[in-house]
Amino acid sequence: AQSVTQPDIHITVSEGASLELRCNYSYGATPYLFWYVQSPGQGLQLLLKYFSGDTLVQGIKGFEAEFKRSQSSFNLRKPSVHWSDAAEYFCAVAPSNTGKLIFGQGTTLQVKP
Amino acid sequence: GAVVSQHPSWVICKSGTSVKIECRSLDFQATTMFWYRQFPKQSLMLMATSNEGSKATYEQGVEKDKFLINHASLTLSTLTVTSAHPEDSSFYICSARPGLAGGPAGGELFFGEGSRLTVL
């Protein structure tokens, strides 16, 4: 069965520091991959997505993610974190053309001043 | 960008009552919408796929008689939690993808802001 794992439940970084959130998926073929961000009590906003082509994907708010087929990973990165980046981050896969998403457990990002 | 709106954003009800949550795509049409449930500090779980003009497709373990889904038009899907109980308290989120049946696969999903249900 398809699955998504975000190994880090909670991460704390200092403002201005770099960030990497990990995501691993289990799927037989290359799925569609997504990163979403959720602020407290709110819905989800798409940060970026990967379907095919260049394995380094640029997203909004200065985020990027790299698809590594050999590692079944799609880690999210940002070179310099801002206090407003504090939120819950979800990695997700869409293993077929149905539009259904399978979400990881989420990673809570806390930013220290 | 495309906007998906949910209403109400939060609702409190007594145990045994039914609650309806609306999901509207404001500036696009979607034959398919999705309903997710999110427990506190947990991930989102797909509950069902809402199909315009036909019955919803429920994920395994989701009670279709408890969670009634109606996709009445190309811009509106409703989720009714029937005879709600405290264990139904949760954050319900819908999503929709612009386009009609047979459209491009993997298109961006737009999420509503969510509806928080508290059953007393």
JSON list of C-alpha atoms in Angstrom, two decimals:
[
{"chain": "A", "resi": 1, "resn": "ALA", "atom": "CA", "xyz": [0.00, 0.00, 0.00]},
{"chain": "A", "resi": 2, "resn": "GLN", "atom": "CA", "xyz": [1.09, 3.53, -0.65]},
{"chain": "A", "resi": 3, "resn": "SER", "atom": "CA", "xyz": [2.31, 5.48, 2.35]},
{"chain": "A", "resi": 4, "resn": "VAL", "atom": "CA", "xyz": [4.07, 8.68, 3.27]},
{"chain": "A", "resi": 5, "resn": "THR", "atom": "CA", "xyz": [6.40, 9.09, 6.21]},
{"chain": "A", "resi": 6, "resn": "GLN", "atom": "CA", "xyz": [7.55, 12.32, 7.74]},
{"chain": "A", "resi": 7, "resn": "PRO", "atom": "CA", "xyz": [10.12, 11.17, 10.31]},
{"chain": "A", "resi": 8, "resn": "ASP", "atom": "CA", "xyz": [10.25, 14.42, 12.23]},
{"chain": "A", "resi": 9, "resn": "ILE", "atom": "CA", "xyz": [7.13, 15.24, 14.22]},
{"chain": "A", "resi": 10, "resn": "HIS", "atom": "CA", "xyz": [8.49, 18.51, 15.55]},
{"chain": "A", "resi": 11, "resn": "ILE", "atom": "CA", "xyz": [11.40, 20.69, 14.46]},
{"chain": "A", "resi": 12, "resn": "THR", "atom": "CA", "xyz": [12.68, 23.90, 16.00]},
{"chain": "A", "resi": 13, "resn": "VAL", "atom": "CA", "xyz": [15.03, 26.20, 14.11]},
{"chain": "A", "resi": 14, "resn": "SER", "atom": "CA", "xyz": [16.31, 29.67, 14.73]},
{"chain": "A", "resi": 15, "resn": "GLU", "atom": "CA", "xyz": [15.13, 32.47, 12.50]},
{"chain": "A", "resi": 16, "resn": "GLY", "atom": "CA", "xyz": [17.54, 32.88, 9.62]},
{"chain": "A", "resi": 17, "resn": "ALA", "atom": "CA", "xyz": [18.76, 29.30, 9.82]},
{"chain": "A", "resi": 18, "resn": "SER", "atom": "CA", "xyz": [18.29, 26.79, 7.05]},
{"chain": "A", "resi": 19, "resn": "LEU", "atom": "CA", "xyz": [15.55, 24.21, 7.13]},
{"chain": "A", "resi": 20, "resn": "GLU", "atom": "CA", "xyz": [15.05, 20.73, 5.78]},
{"chain": "A", "resi": 21, "resn": "LEU", "atom": "CA", "xyz": [11.90, 18.70, 6.35]},
{"chain": "A", "resi": 22, "resn": "ARG", "atom": "CA", "xyz": [12.07, 15.06, 5.43]},
{"chain": "A", "resi": 23, "resn": "CYS", "atom": "CA", "xyz": [9.54, 13.05, 3.49]},
{"chain": "A", "resi": 24, "resn": "ASN", "atom": "CA", "xyz": [9.72, 9.45, 2.32]},
{"chain": "A", "resi": 25, "resn": "TYR", "atom": "CA", "xyz": [7.10, 7.66, 0.31]},
{"chain": "A", "resi": 26, "resn": "SER", "atom": "CA", "xyz": [6.32, 4.12, -0.57]},
{"chain": "A", "resi": 27, "resn": "TYR", "atom": "CA", "xyz": [4.96, 3.53, -4.04]},
{"chain": "A", "resi": 28, "resn": "GLY", "atom": "CA", "xyz": [5.79, 1.28, -6.96]},
{"chain": "A", "resi": 29, "resn": "ALA", "atom": "CA", "xyz": [6.06, 4.00, -9.56]},
{"chain": "A", "resi": 30, "resn": "THR", "atom": "CA", "xyz": [6.79, 7.71, -9.46]},
{"chain": "A", "resi": 31, "resn": "PRO", "atom": "CA", "xyz": [3.85, 9.39, -7.82]},
{"chain": "A", "resi": 32, "resn": "TYR", "atom": "CA", "xyz": [2.77, 12.98, -7.89]},
{"chain": "A", "resi": 33, "resn": "LEU", "atom": "CA", "xyz": [4.37, 14.61, -4.84]},
{"chain": "A", "resi": 34, "resn": "PHE", "atom": "CA", "xyz": [3.26, 17.64, -2.89]},
{"chain": "A", "resi": 35, "resn": "TRP", "atom": "CA", "xyz": [4.14, 19.77, 0.08]},
{"chain": "A", "resi": 36, "resn": "TYR", "atom": "CA", "xyz": [1.42, 21.70, 1.87]},
{"chain": "A", "resi": 37, "resn": "VAL", "atom": "CA", "xyz": [1.53, 24.13, 4.76]},
{"chain": "A", "resi": 38, "resn": "GLN", "atom": "CA", "xyz": [-1.19, 24.60, 7.33]},
{"chain": "A", "resi": 39, "resn": "SER", "atom": "CA", "xyz": [-1.36, 27.51, 9.73]},
{"chain": "A", "resi": 40, "resn": "PRO", "atom": "CA", "xyz": [-3.19, 26.93, 13.03]},
{"chain": "A", "resi": 41, "resn": "GLY", "atom": "CA", "xyz": [-6.92, 26.45, 12.55]},
{"chain": "A", "resi": 42, "resn": "GLN", "atom": "CA", "xyz": [-6.72, 26.97, 8.82]},
{"chain": "A", "resi": 43, "resn": "GLY", "atom": "CA", "xyz": [-6.83, 24.98, 5.64]},
{"chain": "A", "resi": 44, "resn": "LEU", "atom": "CA", "xyz": [-3.95, 23.86, 3.49]},
{"chain": "A", "resi": 45, "resn": "GLN", "atom": "CA", "xyz": [-1.87, 25.86, 1.09]},
{"chain": "A", "resi": 46, "resn": "LEU", "atom": "CA", "xyz": [0.19, 24.26, -1.63]},
{"chain": "A", "resi": 47, "resn": "LEU", "atom": "CA", "xyz": [3.88, 25.08, -1.40]},
{"chain": "A", "resi": 48, "resn": "LEU", "atom": "CA", "xyz": [5.08, 23.08, -4.38]},
{"chain": "A", "resi": 49, "resn": "LYS", "atom": "CA", "xyz": [4.53, 19.93, -6.37]},
{"chain": "A", "resi": 50, "resn": "TYR", "atom": "CA", "xyz": [6.45, 17.46, -8.50]},
{"chain": "A", "resi": 51, "resn": "PHE", "atom": "CA", "xyz": [5.03, 15.55, -11.41]},
{"chain": "A", "resi": 52, "resn": "SER", "atom": "CA", "xyz": [7.99, 14.91, -13.70]},
{"chain": "A", "resi": 53, "resn": "GLY", "atom": "CA", "xyz": [11.03, 16.59, -15.19]},
{"chain": "A", "resi": 54, "resn": "ASP", "atom": "CA", "xyz": [13.55, 18.55, -13.16]},
{"chain": "A", "resi": 55, "resn": "THR", "atom": "CA", "xyz": [13.87, 16.87, -9.79]},
{"chain": "A", "resi": 56, "resn": "LEU", "atom": "CA", "xyz": [14.51, 20.16, -7.99]},
{"chain": "A", "resi": 57, "resn": "VAL", "atom": "CA", "xyz": [11.24, 22.00, -7.66]},
{"chain": "A", "resi": 58, "resn": "GLN", "atom": "CA", "xyz": [10.81, 25.62, -6.67]},
{"chain": "A", "resi": 59, "resn": "GLY", "atom": "CA", "xyz": [7.78, 26.67, -4.72]},
{"chain": "A", "resi": 60, "resn": "ILE", "atom": "CA", "xyz": [6.27, 29.69, -3.06]},
{"chain": "A", "resi": 61, "resn": "LYS", "atom": "CA", "xyz": [7.67, 31.55, -0.07]},
{"chain": "A", "resi": 62, "resn": "GLY", "atom": "CA", "xyz": [11.23, 30.57, -0.95]},
{"chain": "A", "resi": 63, "resn": "PHE", "atom": "CA", "xyz": [10.75, 26.84, -0.49]},
{"chain": "A", "resi": 64, "resn": "GLU", "atom": "CA", "xyz": [12.19, 24.15, -2.72]},
{"chain": "A", "resi": 65, "resn": "ALA", "atom": "CA", "xyz": [12.10, 20.36, -2.72]},
{"chain": "A", "resi": 66, "resn": "GLU", "atom": "CA", "xyz": [14.18, 17.70, -4.36]},
{"chain": "A", "resi": 67, "resn": "PHE", "atom": "CA", "xyz": [12.82, 14.41, -5.62]},
{"chain": "A", "resi": 68, "resn": "LYS", "atom": "CA", "xyz": [15.27, 11.55, -5.20]},
{"chain": "A", "resi": 69, "resn": "ARG", "atom": "CA", "xyz": [13.97, 8.38, -6.76]},
{"chain": "A", "resi": 70, "resn": "SER", "atom": "CA", "xyz": [16.75, 6.20, -5.36]},
{"chain": "A", "resi": 71, "resn": "GLN", "atom": "CA", "xyz": [15.85, 7.25, -1.84]},
{"chain": "A", "resi": 72, "resn": "SER", "atom": "CA", "xyz": [12.09, 7.54, -2.37]},
{"chain": "A", "resi": 73, "resn": "SER", "atom": "CA", "xyz": [12.35, 10.96, -0.81]},
{"chain": "A", "resi": 74, "resn": "PHE", "atom": "CA", "xyz": [10.98, 14.42, -1.44]},
{"chain": "A", "resi": 75, "resn": "ASN", "atom": "CA", "xyz": [12.57, 16.66, 1.18]},
{"chain": "A", "resi": 76, "resn": "LEU", "atom": "CA", "xyz": [11.54, 20.27, 1.60]},
{"chain": "A", "resi": 77, "resn": "ARG", "atom": "CA", "xyz": [14.18, 22.94, 2.09]},
{"chain": "A", "resi": 78, "resn": "LYS", "atom": "CA", "xyz": [14.47, 26.63, 2.74]},
{"chain": "A", "resi": 79, "resn": "PRO", "atom": "CA", "xyz": [17.79, 28.45, 3.03]},
{"chain": "A", "resi": 80, "resn": "SER", "atom": "CA", "xyz": [16.67, 31.02, 5.59]},
{"chain": "A", "resi": 81, "resn": "VAL", "atom": "CA", "xyz": [13.63, 30.55, 7.78]},
{"chain": "A", "resi": 82, "resn": "HIS", "atom": "CA", "xyz": [11.38, 33.43, 8.78]},
{"chain": "A", "resi": 83, "resn": "TRP", "atom": "CA", "xyz": [9.24, 33.57, 11.92]},
{"chain": "A", "resi": 84, "resn": "SER", "atom": "CA", "xyz": [6.14, 33.49, 9.73]},
{"chain": "A", "resi": 85, "resn": "ASP", "atom": "CA", "xyz": [7.14, 30.03, 8.48]},
{"chain": "A", "resi": 86, "resn": "ALA", "atom": "CA", "xyz": [6.10, 28.50, 11.80]},
{"chain": "A", "resi": 87, "resn": "ALA", "atom": "CA", "xyz": [3.27, 26.10, 10.88]},
{"chain": "A", "resi": 88, "resn": "GLU", "atom": "CA", "xyz": [2.43, 22.49, 10.19]},
{"chain": "A", "resi": 89, "resn": "TYR", "atom": "CA", "xyz": [3.90, 21.01, 7.04]},
{"chain": "A", "resi": 90, "resn": "PHE", "atom": "CA", "xyz": [2.46, 18.04, 5.23]},
{"chain": "A", "resi": 91, "resn": "CYS", "atom": "CA", "xyz": [4.02, 15.93, 2.53]},
{"chain": "A", "resi": 92, "resn": "ALA", "atom": "CA", "xyz": [1.53, 14.14, 0.31]},
{"chain": "A", "resi": 93, "resn": "VAL", "atom": "CA", "xyz": [1.43, 11.80, -2.64]},
{"chain": "A", "resi": 94, "resn": "ALA", "atom": "CA", "xyz": [-1.19, 11.19, -5.29]},
{"chain": "A", "resi": 95, "resn": "PRO", "atom": "CA", "xyz": [-0.47, 7.70, -6.52]},
{"chain": "A", "resi": 96, "resn": "SER", "atom": "CA", "xyz": [-2.92, 7.75, -9.40]},
{"chain": "A", "resi": 97, "resn": "ASN", "atom": "CA", "xyz": [-4.94, 10.05, -11.57]},
{"chain": "A", "resi": 98, "resn": "THR", "atom": "CA", "xyz": [-7.82, 10.14, -9.12]},
{"chain": "A", "resi": 99, "resn": "GLY", "atom": "CA", "xyz": [-6.74, 13.29, -7.32]},
{"chain": "A", "resi": 100, "resn": "LYS", "atom": "CA", "xyz": [-6.78, 11.53, -3.97]},
{"chain": "A", "resi": 101, "resn": "LEU", "atom": "CA", "xyz": [-3.98, 12.51, -1.67]},
{"chain": "A", "resi": 102, "resn": "ILE", "atom": "CA", "xyz": [-2.23, 10.41, 0.94]},
{"chain": "A", "resi": 103, "resn": "PHE", "atom": "CA", "xyz": [-0.75, 12.62, 3.61]},
{"chain": "A", "resi": 104, "resn": "GLY", "atom": "CA", "xyz": [2.20, 12.14, 5.88]},
{"chain": "A", "resi": 105, "resn": "GLN", "atom": "CA", "xyz": [1.82, 12.65, 9.60]},
{"chain": "A", "resi": 106, "resn": "GLY", "atom": "CA", "xyz": [2.96, 16.22, 9.40]},
{"chain": "A", "resi": 107, "resn": "THR", "atom": "CA", "xyz": [5.90, 18.13, 10.85]},
{"chain": "A", "resi": 108, "resn": "THR", "atom": "CA", "xyz": [5.38, 21.04, 13.19]},
{"chain": "A", "resi": 109, "resn": "LEU", "atom": "CA", "xyz": [7.90, 23.79, 12.62]},
{"chain": "A", "resi": 110, "resn": "GLN", "atom": "CA", "xyz": [8.71, 26.16, 15.42]},
{"chain": "A", "resi": 111, "resn": "VAL", "atom": "CA", "xyz": [10.90, 29.19, 14.74]},
{"chain": "A", "resi": 112, "resn": "LYS", "atom": "CA", "xyz": [12.94, 30.71, 17.54]},
{"chain": "A", "resi": 113, "resn": "PRO", "atom": "CA", "xyz": [13.66, 34.44, 17.47]},
{"chain": "B", "resi": 1, "resn": "GLY", "atom": "CA", "xyz": [-5.72, 31.56, -7.74]},
{"chain": "B", "resi": 2, "resn": "ALA", "atom": "CA", "xyz": [-8.73, 29.31, -7.43]},
{"chain": "B", "resi": 3, "resn": "VAL", "atom": "CA", "xyz": [-10.72, 29.56, -4.21]},
{"chain": "B", "resi": 4, "resn": "VAL", "atom": "CA", "xyz": [-12.54, 26.88, -2.27]},
{"chain": "B", "resi": 5, "resn": "SER", "atom": "CA", "xyz": [-14.77, 28.05, 0.54]},
{"chain": "B", "resi": 6, "resn": "GLN", "atom": "CA", "xyz": [-16.22, 26.06, 3.40]},
{"chain": "B", "resi": 7, "resn": "HIS", "atom": "CA", "xyz": [-19.14, 27.00, 5.59]},
{"chain": "B", "resi": 8, "resn": "PRO", "atom": "CA", "xyz": [-19.46, 27.07, 8.49]},
{"chain": "B", "resi": 9, "resn": "SER", "atom": "CA", "xyz": [-15.88, 27.50, 9.59]},
{"chain": "B", "resi": 10, "resn": "TRP", "atom": "CA", "xyz": [-16.79, 26.24, 13.02]},
{"chain": "B", "resi": 11, "resn": "VAL", "atom": "CA", "xyz": [-19.89, 24.71, 14.55]},
{"chain": "B", "resi": 12, "resn": "ILE", "atom": "CA", "xyz": [-20.89, 23.42, 17.95]},
{"chain": "B", "resi": 13, "resn": "CYS", "atom": "CA", "xyz": [-23.82, 21.07, 18.24]},
{"chain": "B", "resi": 14, "resn": "LYS", "atom": "CA", "xyz": [-25.48, 18.77, 20.71]},
{"chain": "B", "resi": 15, "resn": "SER", "atom": "CA", "xyz": [-25.04, 15.03, 20.54]},
{"chain": "B", "resi": 16, "resn": "GLY", "atom": "CA", "xyz": [-27.66, 13.41, 18.34]},
{"chain": "B", "resi": 17, "resn": "THR", "atom": "CA", "xyz": [-28.17, 16.32, 15.99]},
{"chain": "B", "resi": 18, "resn": "SER", "atom": "CA", "xyz": [-27.09, 16.52, 12.36]},
{"chain": "B", "resi": 19, "resn": "VAL", "atom": "CA", "xyz": [-24.70, 19.08, 10.96]},
{"chain": "B", "resi": 20, "resn": "LYS", "atom": "CA", "xyz": [-24.21, 20.10, 7.34]},
{"chain": "B", "resi": 21, "resn": "ILE", "atom": "CA", "xyz": [-20.93, 21.48, 6.01]},
{"chain": "B", "resi": 22, "resn": "GLU", "atom": "CA", "xyz": [-20.73, 23.11, 2.61]},
{"chain": "B", "resi": 23, "resn": "CYS", "atom": "CA", "xyz": [-17.80, 23.16, 0.24]},
{"chain": "B", "resi": 24, "resn": "ARG", "atom": "CA", "xyz": [-17.96, 25.59, -2.65]},
{"chain": "B", "resi": 25, "resn": "SER", "atom": "CA", "xyz": [-15.57, 26.25, -5.51]},
{"chain": "B", "resi": 26, "resn": "LEU", "atom": "CA", "xyz": [-16.00, 29.97, -6.00]},
{"chain": "B", "resi": 27, "resn": "ASP", "atom": "CA", "xyz": [-14.40, 30.56, -9.37]},
{"chain": "B", "resi": 28, "resn": "PHE", "atom": "CA", "xyz": [-14.14, 27.20, -11.06]},
{"chain": "B", "resi": 29, "resn": "GLN", "atom": "CA", "xyz": [-16.13, 24.08, -11.74]},
{"chain": "B", "resi": 30, "resn": "ALA", "atom": "CA", "xyz": [-15.20, 20.69, -10.40]},
{"chain": "B", "resi": 31, "resn": "THR", "atom": "CA", "xyz": [-16.88, 17.39, -11.03]},
{"chain": "B", "resi": 32, "resn": "THR", "atom": "CA", "xyz": [-14.90, 15.91, -8.18]},
{"chain": "B", "resi": 33, "resn": "MET", "atom": "CA", "xyz": [-14.35, 17.13, -4.67]},
{"chain": "B", "resi": 34, "resn": "PHE", "atom": "CA", "xyz": [-12.73, 15.38, -1.76]},
{"chain": "B", "resi": 35, "resn": "TRP", "atom": "CA", "xyz": [-13.53, 15.35, 1.93]},
{"chain": "B", "resi": 36, "resn": "TYR", "atom": "CA", "xyz": [-10.82, 14.88, 4.53]},
{"chain": "B", "resi": 37, "resn": "ARG", "atom": "CA", "xyz": [-10.92, 14.60, 8.27]},
{"chain": "B", "resi": 38, "resn": "GLN", "atom": "CA", "xyz": [-8.18, 15.79, 10.57]},
{"chain": "B", "resi": 39, "resn": "PHE", "atom": "CA", "xyz": [-7.95, 14.83, 14.21]},
{"chain": "B", "resi": 40, "resn": "PRO", "atom": "CA", "xyz": [-6.09, 17.15, 16.57]},
{"chain": "B", "resi": 41, "resn": "LYS", "atom": "CA", "xyz": [-2.37, 17.17, 15.91]},
{"chain": "B", "resi": 42, "resn": "GLN", "atom": "CA", "xyz": [-2.74, 14.43, 13.34]},
{"chain": "B", "resi": 43, "resn": "SER", "atom": "CA", "xyz": [-2.67, 14.15, 9.60]},
{"chain": "B", "resi": 44, "resn": "LEU", "atom": "CA", "xyz": [-5.52, 14.36, 7.15]},
{"chain": "B", "resi": 45, "resn": "MET", "atom": "CA", "xyz": [-7.45, 11.25, 6.31]},
{"chain": "B", "resi": 46, "resn": "LEU", "atom": "CA", "xyz": [-9.39, 11.00, 3.09]},
{"chain": "B", "resi": 47, "resn": "MET", "atom": "CA", "xyz": [-13.00, 10.19, 3.87]},
{"chain": "B", "resi": 48, "resn": "ALA", "atom": "CA", "xyz": [-14.68, 10.19, 0.51]},
{"chain": "B", "resi": 49, "resn": "THR", "atom": "CA", "xyz": [-14.66, 11.37, -3.06]},
{"chain": "B", "resi": 50, "resn": "SER", "atom": "CA", "xyz": [-17.65, 13.47, -3.99]},
{"chain": "B", "resi": 51, "resn": "ASN", "atom": "CA", "xyz": [-18.82, 13.09, -7.57]},
{"chain": "B", "resi": 52, "resn": "GLU", "atom": "CA", "xyz": [-21.20, 15.55, -9.17]},
{"chain": "B", "resi": 53, "resn": "GLY", "atom": "CA", "xyz": [-24.42, 13.88, -10.17]},
{"chain": "B", "resi": 54, "resn": "SER", "atom": "CA", "xyz": [-23.58, 10.50, -8.70]},
{"chain": "B", "resi": 55, "resn": "LYS", "atom": "CA", "xyz": [-22.96, 8.76, -5.42]},
{"chain": "B", "resi": 56, "resn": "ALA", "atom": "CA", "xyz": [-19.90, 9.52, -3.39]},
{"chain": "B", "resi": 57, "resn": "THR", "atom": "CA", "xyz": [-17.14, 6.98, -3.10]},
{"chain": "B", "resi": 58, "resn": "TYR", "atom": "CA", "xyz": [-16.20, 6.29, 0.49]},
{"chain": "B", "resi": 59, "resn": "GLU", "atom": "CA", "xyz": [-12.87, 5.13, 1.80]},
{"chain": "B", "resi": 60, "resn": "GLN", "atom": "CA", "xyz": [-12.65, 1.92, 3.74]},
{"chain": "B", "resi": 61, "resn": "GLY", "atom": "CA", "xyz": [-13.85, 2.29, 7.30]},
{"chain": "B", "resi": 62, "resn": "VAL", "atom": "CA", "xyz": [-15.88, 5.44, 6.70]},
{"chain": "B", "resi": 63, "resn": "GLU", "atom": "CA", "xyz": [-19.56, 5.04, 7.48]},
{"chain": "B", "resi": 64, "resn": "LYS", "atom": "CA", "xyz": [-21.56, 6.29, 4.52]},
{"chain": "B", "resi": 65, "resn": "ASP", "atom": "CA", "xyz": [-24.74, 6.48, 6.56]},
{"chain": "B", "resi": 66, "resn": "LYS", "atom": "CA", "xyz": [-22.99, 8.63, 9.15]},
{"chain": "B", "resi": 67, "resn": "PHE", "atom": "CA", "xyz": [-21.30, 10.97, 6.70]},
{"chain": "B", "resi": 68, "resn": "LEU", "atom": "CA", "xyz": [-23.73, 11.83, 3.92]},
{"chain": "B", "resi": 69, "resn": "ILE", "atom": "CA", "xyz": [-22.22, 13.51, 0.89]},
{"chain": "B", "resi": 70, "resn": "ASN", "atom": "CA", "xyz": [-24.18, 15.29, -1.78]},
{"chain": "B", "resi": 71, "resn": "HIS", "atom": "CA", "xyz": [-22.52, 16.87, -4.81]},
{"chain": "B", "resi": 72, "resn": "ALA", "atom": "CA", "xyz": [-25.47, 18.86, -6.06]},
{"chain": "B", "resi": 73, "resn": "SER", "atom": "CA", "xyz": [-23.73, 21.01, -8.65]},
{"chain": "B", "resi": 74, "resn": "LEU", "atom": "CA", "xyz": [-20.36, 21.59, -10.24]},
{"chain": "B", "resi": 75, "resn": "THR", "atom": "CA", "xyz": [-19.50, 24.10, -7.54]},
{"chain": "B", "resi": 76, "resn": "LEU", "atom": "CA", "xyz": [-21.04, 22.66, -4.39]},
{"chain": "B", "resi": 77, "resn": "SER", "atom": "CA", "xyz": [-20.56, 19.56, -2.29]},
{"chain": "B", "resi": 78, "resn": "THR", "atom": "CA", "xyz": [-22.07, 19.06, 1.16]},
{"chain": "B", "resi": 79, "resn": "LEU", "atom": "CA", "xyz": [-21.08, 16.79, 4.00]},
{"chain": "B", "resi": 80, "resn": "THR", "atom": "CA", "xyz": [-23.75, 16.01, 6.56]},
{"chain": "B", "resi": 81, "resn": "VAL", "atom": "CA", "xyz": [-22.69, 14.42, 9.82]},
{"chain": "B", "resi": 82, "resn": "THR", "atom": "CA", "xyz": [-25.81, 12.60, 10.95]},
{"chain": "B", "resi": 83, "resn": "SER", "atom": "CA", "xyz": [-26.65, 11.94, 14.59]},
{"chain": "B", "resi": 84, "resn": "ALA", "atom": "CA", "xyz": [-23.37, 13.45, 15.62]},
{"chain": "B", "resi": 85, "resn": "HIS", "atom": "CA", "xyz": [-21.56, 12.20, 18.68]},
{"chain": "B", "resi": 86, "resn": "PRO", "atom": "CA", "xyz": [-18.53, 13.59, 20.52]},
{"chain": "B", "resi": 87, "resn": "GLU", "atom": "CA", "xyz": [-16.22, 11.22, 18.68]},
{"chain": "B", "resi": 88, "resn": "ASP", "atom": "CA", "xyz": [-17.23, 12.95, 15.44]},
{"chain": "B", "resi": 89, "resn": "SER", "atom": "CA", "xyz": [-15.65, 16.16, 16.69]},
{"chain": "B", "resi": 90, "resn": "SER", "atom": "CA", "xyz": [-12.93, 16.97, 14.22]},
{"chain": "B", "resi": 91, "resn": "PHE", "atom": "CA", "xyz": [-11.63, 19.34, 11.59]},
{"chain": "B", "resi": 92, "resn": "TYR", "atom": "CA", "xyz": [-13.20, 18.60, 8.23]},
{"chain": "B", "resi": 93, "resn": "ILE", "atom": "CA", "xyz": [-11.50, 19.86, 5.08]},
{"chain": "B", "resi": 94, "resn": "CYS", "atom": "CA", "xyz": [-12.64, 19.68, 1.50]},
{"chain": "B", "resi": 95, "resn": "SER", "atom": "CA", "xyz": [-10.64, 20.02, -1.67]},
{"chain": "B", "resi": 96, "resn": "ALA", "atom": "CA", "xyz": [-11.49, 20.44, -5.32]},
{"chain": "B", "resi": 97, "resn": "ARG", "atom": "CA", "xyz": [-9.62, 20.30, -8.57]},
{"chain": "B", "resi": 98, "resn": "PRO", "atom": "CA", "xyz": [-10.56, 22.58, -11.43]},
{"chain": "B", "resi": 99, "resn": "GLY", "atom": "CA", "xyz": [-11.73, 20.80, -14.52]},
{"chain": "B", "resi": 100, "resn": "LEU", "atom": "CA", "xyz": [-14.21, 18.30, -15.69]},
{"chain": "B", "resi": 101, "resn": "ALA", "atom": "CA", "xyz": [-14.11, 14.55, -16.00]},
{"chain": "B", "resi": 102, "resn": "GLY", "atom": "CA", "xyz": [-11.32, 13.45, -18.30]},
{"chain": "B", "resi": 103, "resn": "GLY", "atom": "CA", "xyz": [-9.28, 16.56, -17.64]},
{"chain": "B", "resi": 104, "resn": "PRO", "atom": "CA", "xyz": [-5.55, 16.67, -16.94]},
{"chain": "B", "resi": 105, "resn": "ALA", "atom": "CA", "xyz": [-4.39, 14.31, -14.25]},
{"chain": "B", "resi": 106, "resn": "GLY", "atom": "CA", "xyz": [-2.51, 15.52, -11.22]},
{"chain": "B", "resi": 107, "resn": "GLY", "atom": "CA", "xyz": [-3.87, 19.02, -11.44]},
{"chain": "B", "resi": 108, "resn": "GLU", "atom": "CA", "xyz": [-3.59, 21.25, -8.44]},
{"chain": "B", "resi": 109, "resn": "LEU", "atom": "CA", "xyz": [-6.02, 20.66, -5.66]},
{"chain": "B", "resi": 110, "resn": "PHE", "atom": "CA", "xyz": [-7.37, 23.65, -3.83]},
{"chain": "B", "resi": 111, "resn": "PHE", "atom": "CA", "xyz": [-8.35, 23.24, -0.23]},
{"chain": "B", "resi": 112, "resn": "GLY", "atom": "CA", "xyz": [-11.04, 24.91, 1.76]},
{"chain": "B", "resi": 113, "resn": "GLU", "atom": "CA", "xyz": [-10.18, 26.61, 5.01]},
{"chain": "B", "resi": 114, "resn": "GLY", "atom": "CA", "xyz": [-11.73, 23.79, 6.99]},
{"chain": "B", "resi": 115, "resn": "SER", "atom": "CA", "xyz": [-14.69, 23.40, 9.30]},
{"chain": "B", "resi": 116, "resn": "ARG", "atom": "CA", "xyz": [-14.20, 22.61, 12.94]},
{"chain": "B", "resi": 117, "resn": "LEU", "atom": "CA", "xyz": [-17.01, 20.52, 14.41]},
{"chain": "B", "resi": 118, "resn": "THR", "atom": "CA", "xyz": [-17.42, 20.17, 18.15]},
{"chain": "B", "resi": 119, "resn": "VAL", "atom": "CA", "xyz": [-20.11, 17.82, 19.41]},
{"chain": "B", "resi": 120, "resn": "LEU", "atom": "CA", "xyz": [-21.09, 18.26, 23.02]}
]
